[in-house]
Amino acid sequence: MPANPLNSTEPPHQGSEPDGAAAGTVRAPGAVEVRRSSRRRRTVSAYREGDRTIVLIPARMSEDEERRWVDVMLDKLAAQESRRRLDDGELAARAARLSEQYLQGRARPATVRWVTNQNTRWGSCTPAEGSIRLSHRLQGMPEYVLDYVLLHELAHLLVPGHGPRFWRLLDAYPRTERARGFLEGVVAADRLPHPPCAQDE
């Protein structure tokens, strides 16, 4: 059975789709497999299968619609998975993997942990101690956003400021701009005035 199935629809998804229903299979970068099905009319589903993400779409969808839905479903799956809070040990292991993948393993934090006292920063780093702290507000955000903030702080273990050398370190991460845009959107939404509460007459 697929792990973490996710449906997004116009009407609710009716029943499961047999493996033989796929009319075509297209592999996309990043271990994403798109399966088109003539049986599927209006629903889009996604689930993890090992190290791949399977996205099921109607056969009639255009390529533009396919790209849009793949992005939507990847974000929804990532947010669903991020709702399970990583403990500090898992967070440290994630940081180690990111360092190996994007920084040639050069950033080696002594500690990586969640904190609840950072409400104006997403993360912080003390290079002298090798410590990284992430705001609890990141919990529940898409995984690519969490990974970006972790990489940002890991890069500070190597370069303290935000000069060109620092940003070159983050060039290797393909979703830097997208993650920054997501976080900027969260900050902008927090600054919006809240509508006044309706008063009983």
PDB file of C-alpha atoms in Angstrom:
ATOM      1  CA  MET A   1       0.000   0.000   0.000  1.00  0.00           C
ATOM      2  CA  PRO A   2       1.399   3.441  -0.880  1.00  0.00           C
ATOM      3  CA  ALA A   3       2.698   5.488   2.029  1.00  0.00           C
ATOM      4  CA  ASN A   4       1.225   8.941   2.646  1.00  0.00           C
ATOM      5  CA  PRO A   5      -1.446   8.998  -0.093  1.00  0.00           C
ATOM      6  CA  LEU A   6      -2.827  12.445  -0.833  1.00  0.00           C
ATOM      7  CA  ASN A   7      -5.765  13.415  -3.011  1.00  0.00           C
ATOM      8  CA  SER A   8      -6.636  16.851  -4.291  1.00  0.00           C
ATOM      9  CA  THR A   9      -9.792  17.158  -6.254  1.00  0.00           C
ATOM     10  CA  GLU A  10     -12.723  18.968  -7.633  1.00  0.00           C
ATOM     11  CA  PRO A  11     -15.129  16.126  -6.631  1.00  0.00           C
ATOM     12  CA  PRO A  12     -13.966  13.559  -4.027  1.00  0.00           C
ATOM     13  CA  HIS A  13     -11.862  10.693  -5.350  1.00  0.00           C
ATOM     14  CA  GLN A  14     -13.954   7.548  -5.802  1.00  0.00           C
ATOM     15  CA  GLY A  15     -12.064   4.342  -5.058  1.00  0.00           C
ATOM     16  CA  SER A  16      -8.478   3.372  -5.804  1.00  0.00           C
ATOM     17  CA  GLU A  17      -6.948   3.128  -9.218  1.00  0.00           C
ATOM     18  CA  PRO A  18      -5.562  -0.233 -10.374  1.00  0.00           C
ATOM     19  CA  ASP A  19      -1.943  -0.328 -11.454  1.00  0.00           C
ATOM     20  CA  GLY A  20      -2.945  -1.219 -14.995  1.00  0.00           C
ATOM     21  CA  ALA A  21      -4.988   1.947 -15.396  1.00  0.00           C
ATOM     22  CA  ALA A  22      -2.059   4.154 -16.271  1.00  0.00           C
ATOM     23  CA  ALA A  23      -2.284   5.299 -19.868  1.00  0.00           C
ATOM     24  CA  GLY A  24       1.216   6.787 -19.845  1.00  0.00           C
ATOM     25  CA  THR A  25       4.110   7.352 -17.495  1.00  0.00           C
ATOM     26  CA  VAL A  26       6.458  10.315 -17.566  1.00  0.00           C
ATOM     27  CA  ARG A  27       9.481  10.670 -15.338  1.00  0.00           C
ATOM     28  CA  ALA A  28      10.286  14.148 -14.120  1.00  0.00           C
ATOM     29  CA  PRO A  29      13.470  15.374 -12.414  1.00  0.00           C
ATOM     30  CA  GLY A  30      13.700  14.850  -8.669  1.00  0.00           C
ATOM     31  CA  ALA A  31      12.357  11.262  -8.597  1.00  0.00           C
ATOM     32  CA  VAL A  32       8.812  12.325  -9.488  1.00  0.00           C
ATOM     33  CA  GLU A  33       6.781   9.982 -11.658  1.00  0.00           C
ATOM     34  CA  VAL A  34       3.613  11.281 -13.324  1.00  0.00           C
ATOM     35  CA  ARG A  35       1.068   8.660 -14.321  1.00  0.00           C
ATOM     36  CA  ARG A  36      -1.727   9.657 -16.693  1.00  0.00           C
ATOM     37  CA  SER A  37      -4.926   7.637 -16.607  1.00  0.00           C
ATOM     38  CA  SER A  38      -7.971   7.638 -18.869  1.00  0.00           C
ATOM     39  CA  ARG A  39     -10.011   6.281 -15.925  1.00  0.00           C
ATOM     40  CA  ARG A  40      -9.252   9.366 -13.860  1.00  0.00           C
ATOM     41  CA  ARG A  41     -11.575  12.238 -14.790  1.00  0.00           C
ATOM     42  CA  ARG A  42     -11.071  15.174 -12.432  1.00  0.00           C
ATOM     43  CA  THR A  43      -8.992  14.084  -9.462  1.00  0.00           C
ATOM     44  CA  VAL A  44      -5.269  14.361  -8.816  1.00  0.00           C
ATOM     45  CA  SER A  45      -3.518  12.136  -6.253  1.00  0.00           C
ATOM     46  CA  ALA A  46       0.022  11.810  -4.962  1.00  0.00           C
ATOM     47  CA  TYR A  47       1.880   9.414  -2.691  1.00  0.00           C
ATOM     48  CA  ARG A  48       5.397   8.316  -1.791  1.00  0.00           C
ATOM     49  CA  GLU A  49       6.702   5.012  -3.116  1.00  0.00           C
ATOM     50  CA  GLY A  50      10.154   4.364  -1.737  1.00  0.00           C
ATOM     51  CA  ASP A  51      12.349   7.270  -2.822  1.00  0.00           C
ATOM     52  CA  ARG A  52       9.919   8.331  -5.563  1.00  0.00           C
ATOM     53  CA  THR A  53       6.818  10.490  -5.544  1.00  0.00           C
ATOM     54  CA  ILE A  54       3.947   9.230  -7.712  1.00  0.00           C
ATOM     55  CA  VAL A  55       1.472  11.805  -9.040  1.00  0.00           C
ATOM     56  CA  LEU A  56      -1.700  10.455 -10.672  1.00  0.00           C
ATOM     57  CA  ILE A  57      -3.485  12.785 -13.089  1.00  0.00           C
ATOM     58  CA  PRO A  58      -6.248  12.562 -15.736  1.00  0.00           C
ATOM     59  CA  ALA A  59      -4.967  11.678 -19.216  1.00  0.00           C
ATOM     60  CA  ARG A  60      -6.651  14.758 -20.736  1.00  0.00           C
ATOM     61  CA  MET A  61      -4.577  17.268 -18.719  1.00  0.00           C
ATOM     62  CA  SER A  62      -2.331  19.656 -20.640  1.00  0.00           C
ATOM     63  CA  GLU A  63       1.397  19.800 -19.929  1.00  0.00           C
ATOM     64  CA  ASP A  64       0.968  23.189 -18.230  1.00  0.00           C
ATOM     65  CA  GLU A  65      -1.747  21.768 -15.955  1.00  0.00           C
ATOM     66  CA  GLU A  66       0.474  18.766 -15.224  1.00  0.00           C
ATOM     67  CA  ARG A  67       3.384  20.975 -14.140  1.00  0.00           C
ATOM     68  CA  ARG A  68       1.107  23.094 -11.960  1.00  0.00           C
ATOM     69  CA  TRP A  69      -0.487  20.071 -10.270  1.00  0.00           C
ATOM     70  CA  VAL A  70       2.861  18.350  -9.692  1.00  0.00           C
ATOM     71  CA  ASP A  71       4.096  21.470  -7.841  1.00  0.00           C
ATOM     72  CA  VAL A  72       0.851  21.694  -5.838  1.00  0.00           C
ATOM     73  CA  MET A  73       0.918  18.034  -4.827  1.00  0.00           C
ATOM     74  CA  LEU A  74       4.622  18.044  -3.929  1.00  0.00           C
ATOM     75  CA  ASP A  75       4.017  21.001  -1.630  1.00  0.00           C
ATOM     76  CA  LYS A  76       0.982  19.327  -0.052  1.00  0.00           C
ATOM     77  CA  LEU A  77       2.847  16.082   0.553  1.00  0.00           C
ATOM     78  CA  ALA A  78       5.803  17.944   2.036  1.00  0.00           C
ATOM     79  CA  ALA A  79       3.547  19.952   4.349  1.00  0.00           C
ATOM     80  CA  GLN A  80       1.733  16.777   5.405  1.00  0.00           C
ATOM     81  CA  GLU A  81       5.027  15.083   6.244  1.00  0.00           C
ATOM     82  CA  SER A  82       6.412  18.121   8.057  1.00  0.00           C
ATOM     83  CA  ARG A  83       3.462  18.156  10.450  1.00  0.00           C
ATOM     84  CA  ARG A  84       5.129  15.259  12.209  1.00  0.00           C
ATOM     85  CA  ARG A  85       7.632  17.154  14.309  1.00  0.00           C
ATOM     86  CA  LEU A  86      11.200  16.014  13.863  1.00  0.00           C
ATOM     87  CA  ASP A  87      12.959  15.647  17.180  1.00  0.00           C
ATOM     88  CA  ASP A  88      16.339  17.301  17.684  1.00  0.00           C
ATOM     89  CA  GLY A  89      18.211  14.112  16.757  1.00  0.00           C
ATOM     90  CA  GLU A  90      16.330  13.788  13.470  1.00  0.00           C
ATOM     91  CA  LEU A  91      16.910  17.473  12.797  1.00  0.00           C
ATOM     92  CA  ALA A  92      20.660  17.009  13.322  1.00  0.00           C
ATOM     93  CA  ALA A  93      20.666  13.981  10.990  1.00  0.00           C
ATOM     94  CA  ARG A  94      18.830  16.016   8.357  1.00  0.00           C
ATOM     95  CA  ALA A  95      21.406  18.812   8.698  1.00  0.00           C
ATOM     96  CA  ALA A  96      24.226  16.304   8.257  1.00  0.00           C
ATOM     97  CA  ARG A  97      22.646  14.937   5.052  1.00  0.00           C
ATOM     98  CA  LEU A  98      22.173  18.452   3.662  1.00  0.00           C
ATOM     99  CA  SER A  99      25.772  19.354   4.476  1.00  0.00           C
ATOM    100  CA  GLU A 100      27.019  16.271   2.622  1.00  0.00           C
ATOM    101  CA  GLN A 101      24.756  16.876  -0.366  1.00  0.00           C
ATOM    102  CA  TYR A 102      25.245  20.619  -0.848  1.00  0.00           C
ATOM    103  CA  LEU A 103      28.304  21.708   1.148  1.00  0.00           C
ATOM    104  CA  GLN A 104      30.636  18.732   0.602  1.00  0.00           C
ATOM    105  CA  GLY A 105      30.215  17.841   4.291  1.00  0.00           C
ATOM    106  CA  ARG A 106      32.252  20.870   5.402  1.00  0.00           C
ATOM    107  CA  ALA A 107      29.585  22.277   7.742  1.00  0.00           C
ATOM    108  CA  ARG A 108      29.533  20.140  10.883  1.00  0.00           C
ATOM    109  CA  PRO A 109      27.322  21.566  13.623  1.00  0.00           C
ATOM    110  CA  ALA A 110      27.824  20.414  17.200  1.00  0.00           C
ATOM    111  CA  THR A 111      24.098  20.816  17.939  1.00  0.00           C
ATOM    112  CA  VAL A 112      20.931  21.397  15.925  1.00  0.00           C
ATOM    113  CA  ARG A 113      17.721  21.968  17.847  1.00  0.00           C
ATOM    114  CA  TRP A 114      14.275  23.532  17.872  1.00  0.00           C
ATOM    115  CA  VAL A 115      13.664  26.616  20.005  1.00  0.00           C
ATOM    116  CA  THR A 116      10.486  28.473  20.918  1.00  0.00           C
ATOM    117  CA  ASN A 117      12.005  31.874  21.659  1.00  0.00           C
ATOM    118  CA  GLN A 118      12.726  32.933  18.047  1.00  0.00           C
ATOM    119  CA  ASN A 119       9.681  34.795  16.786  1.00  0.00           C
ATOM    120  CA  THR A 120      11.428  37.258  14.477  1.00  0.00           C
ATOM    121  CA  ARG A 121      14.017  34.889  12.975  1.00  0.00           C
ATOM    122  CA  TRP A 122      13.608  31.527  11.274  1.00  0.00           C
ATOM    123  CA  GLY A 123      16.971  30.276  12.461  1.00  0.00           C
ATOM    124  CA  SER A 124      20.203  31.301  14.100  1.00  0.00           C
ATOM    125  CA  CYS A 125      23.737  30.032  14.277  1.00  0.00           C
ATOM    126  CA  THR A 126      26.659  30.524  16.671  1.00  0.00           C
ATOM    127  CA  PRO A 127      29.746  29.482  14.665  1.00  0.00           C
ATOM    128  CA  ALA A 128      32.073  29.574  17.703  1.00  0.00           C
ATOM    129  CA  GLU A 129      29.930  26.932  19.410  1.00  0.00           C
ATOM    130  CA  GLY A 130      28.840  25.134  16.251  1.00  0.00           C
ATOM    131  CA  SER A 131      25.206  25.461  17.334  1.00  0.00           C
ATOM    132  CA  ILE A 132      22.167  25.890  15.104  1.00  0.00           C
ATOM    133  CA  ARG A 133      18.717  26.778  16.406  1.00  0.00           C
ATOM    134  CA  LEU A 134      15.521  26.698  14.335  1.00  0.00           C
ATOM    135  CA  SER A 135      12.285  28.458  15.190  1.00  0.00           C
ATOM    136  CA  HIS A 136       9.384  26.166  16.094  1.00  0.00           C
ATOM    137  CA  ARG A 137       7.326  28.216  13.607  1.00  0.00           C
ATOM    138  CA  LEU A 138       8.954  26.214  10.782  1.00  0.00           C
ATOM    139  CA  GLN A 139       7.167  23.063  11.933  1.00  0.00           C
ATOM    140  CA  GLY A 140       4.433  22.194   9.461  1.00  0.00           C
ATOM    141  CA  MET A 141       6.004  24.155   6.591  1.00  0.00           C
ATOM    142  CA  PRO A 142       7.024  22.321   3.387  1.00  0.00           C
ATOM    143  CA  GLU A 143      10.194  20.268   3.688  1.00  0.00           C
ATOM    144  CA  TYR A 144      12.026  22.313   1.062  1.00  0.00           C
ATOM    145  CA  VAL A 145      11.534  25.402   3.254  1.00  0.00           C
ATOM    146  CA  LEU A 146      12.897  23.631   6.333  1.00  0.00           C
ATOM    147  CA  ASP A 147      15.851  22.362   4.275  1.00  0.00           C
ATOM    148  CA  TYR A 148      16.582  25.861   2.999  1.00  0.00           C
ATOM    149  CA  VAL A 149      16.665  27.336   6.517  1.00  0.00           C
ATOM    150  CA  LEU A 150      18.892  24.487   7.718  1.00  0.00           C
ATOM    151  CA  LEU A 151      21.255  25.022   4.775  1.00  0.00           C
ATOM    152  CA  HIS A 152      21.256  28.771   5.407  1.00  0.00           C
ATOM    153  CA  GLU A 153      22.429  28.206   8.979  1.00  0.00           C
ATOM    154  CA  LEU A 154      24.887  25.483   7.942  1.00  0.00           C
ATOM    155  CA  ALA A 155      26.424  27.924   5.463  1.00  0.00           C
ATOM    156  CA  HIS A 156      26.927  30.373   8.339  1.00  0.00           C
ATOM    157  CA  LEU A 157      29.229  27.830   9.987  1.00  0.00           C
ATOM    158  CA  LEU A 158      31.486  28.378   6.961  1.00  0.00           C
ATOM    159  CA  VAL A 159      30.822  32.055   6.170  1.00  0.00           C
ATOM    160  CA  PRO A 160      29.531  34.353   8.941  1.00  0.00           C
ATOM    161  CA  GLY A 161      28.015  37.210   6.886  1.00  0.00           C
ATOM    162  CA  HIS A 162      25.608  37.473   3.954  1.00  0.00           C
ATOM    163  CA  GLY A 163      28.098  38.512   1.281  1.00  0.00           C
ATOM    164  CA  PRO A 164      28.525  37.020  -2.218  1.00  0.00           C
ATOM    165  CA  ARG A 165      30.578  34.093  -0.889  1.00  0.00           C
ATOM    166  CA  PHE A 166      27.746  33.117   1.458  1.00  0.00           C
ATOM    167  CA  TRP A 167      25.100  33.172  -1.290  1.00  0.00           C
ATOM    168  CA  ARG A 168      27.344  31.182  -3.623  1.00  0.00           C
ATOM    169  CA  LEU A 169      27.227  28.357  -1.083  1.00  0.00           C
ATOM    170  CA  LEU A 170      23.435  28.282  -1.377  1.00  0.00           C
ATOM    171  CA  ASP A 171      23.474  28.315  -5.187  1.00  0.00           C
ATOM    172  CA  ALA A 172      23.722  24.527  -5.157  1.00  0.00           C
ATOM    173  CA  TYR A 173      20.311  24.187  -3.499  1.00  0.00           C
ATOM    174  CA  PRO A 174      17.752  24.293  -6.338  1.00  0.00           C
ATOM    175  CA  ARG A 175      14.835  25.632  -4.283  1.00  0.00           C
ATOM    176  CA  THR A 176      16.506  28.580  -2.580  1.00  0.00           C
ATOM    177  CA  GLU A 177      14.461  31.253  -4.369  1.00  0.00           C
ATOM    178  CA  ARG A 178      11.219  29.347  -3.946  1.00  0.00           C
ATOM    179  CA  ALA A 179      11.818  28.828  -0.220  1.00  0.00           C
ATOM    180  CA  ARG A 180      12.736  32.476   0.278  1.00  0.00           C
ATOM    181  CA  GLY A 181       9.549  33.483  -1.528  1.00  0.00           C
ATOM    182  CA  PHE A 182       7.496  31.170   0.685  1.00  0.00           C
ATOM    183  CA  LEU A 183       8.977  32.653   3.868  1.00  0.00           C
ATOM    184  CA  GLU A 184       8.542  36.207   2.592  1.00  0.00           C
ATOM    185  CA  GLY A 185       4.882  35.384   1.940  1.00  0.00           C
ATOM    186  CA  VAL A 186       4.454  34.107   5.502  1.00  0.00           C
ATOM    187  CA  VAL A 187       6.000  37.298   6.894  1.00  0.00           C
ATOM    188  CA  ALA A 188       3.830  39.482   4.652  1.00  0.00           C
ATOM    189  CA  ALA A 189       0.681  37.604   5.691  1.00  0.00           C
ATOM    190  CA  ASP A 190       1.562  38.092   9.372  1.00  0.00           C
ATOM    191  CA  ARG A 191       1.765  41.838   8.785  1.00  0.00           C
ATOM    192  CA  LEU A 192      -1.683  42.109   7.195  1.00  0.00           C
ATOM    193  CA  PRO A 193      -4.245  43.867   9.377  1.00  0.00           C
ATOM    194  CA  HIS A 194      -6.767  41.495  10.883  1.00  0.00           C
ATOM    195  CA  PRO A 195     -10.385  42.272  10.023  1.00  0.00           C
ATOM    196  CA  PRO A 196     -12.390  43.641  12.965  1.00  0.00           C
ATOM    197  CA  CYS A 197     -14.497  41.108  14.796  1.00  0.00           C
ATOM    198  CA  ALA A 198     -18.197  41.295  14.066  1.00  0.00           C
ATOM    199  CA  GLN A 199     -20.138  42.696  16.982  1.00  0.00           C
ATOM    200  CA  ASP A 200     -23.477  41.389  18.094  1.00  0.00           C
ATOM    201  CA  GLU A 201     -26.272  43.911  17.691  1.00  0.00           C
TER     202      GLU A 201
END
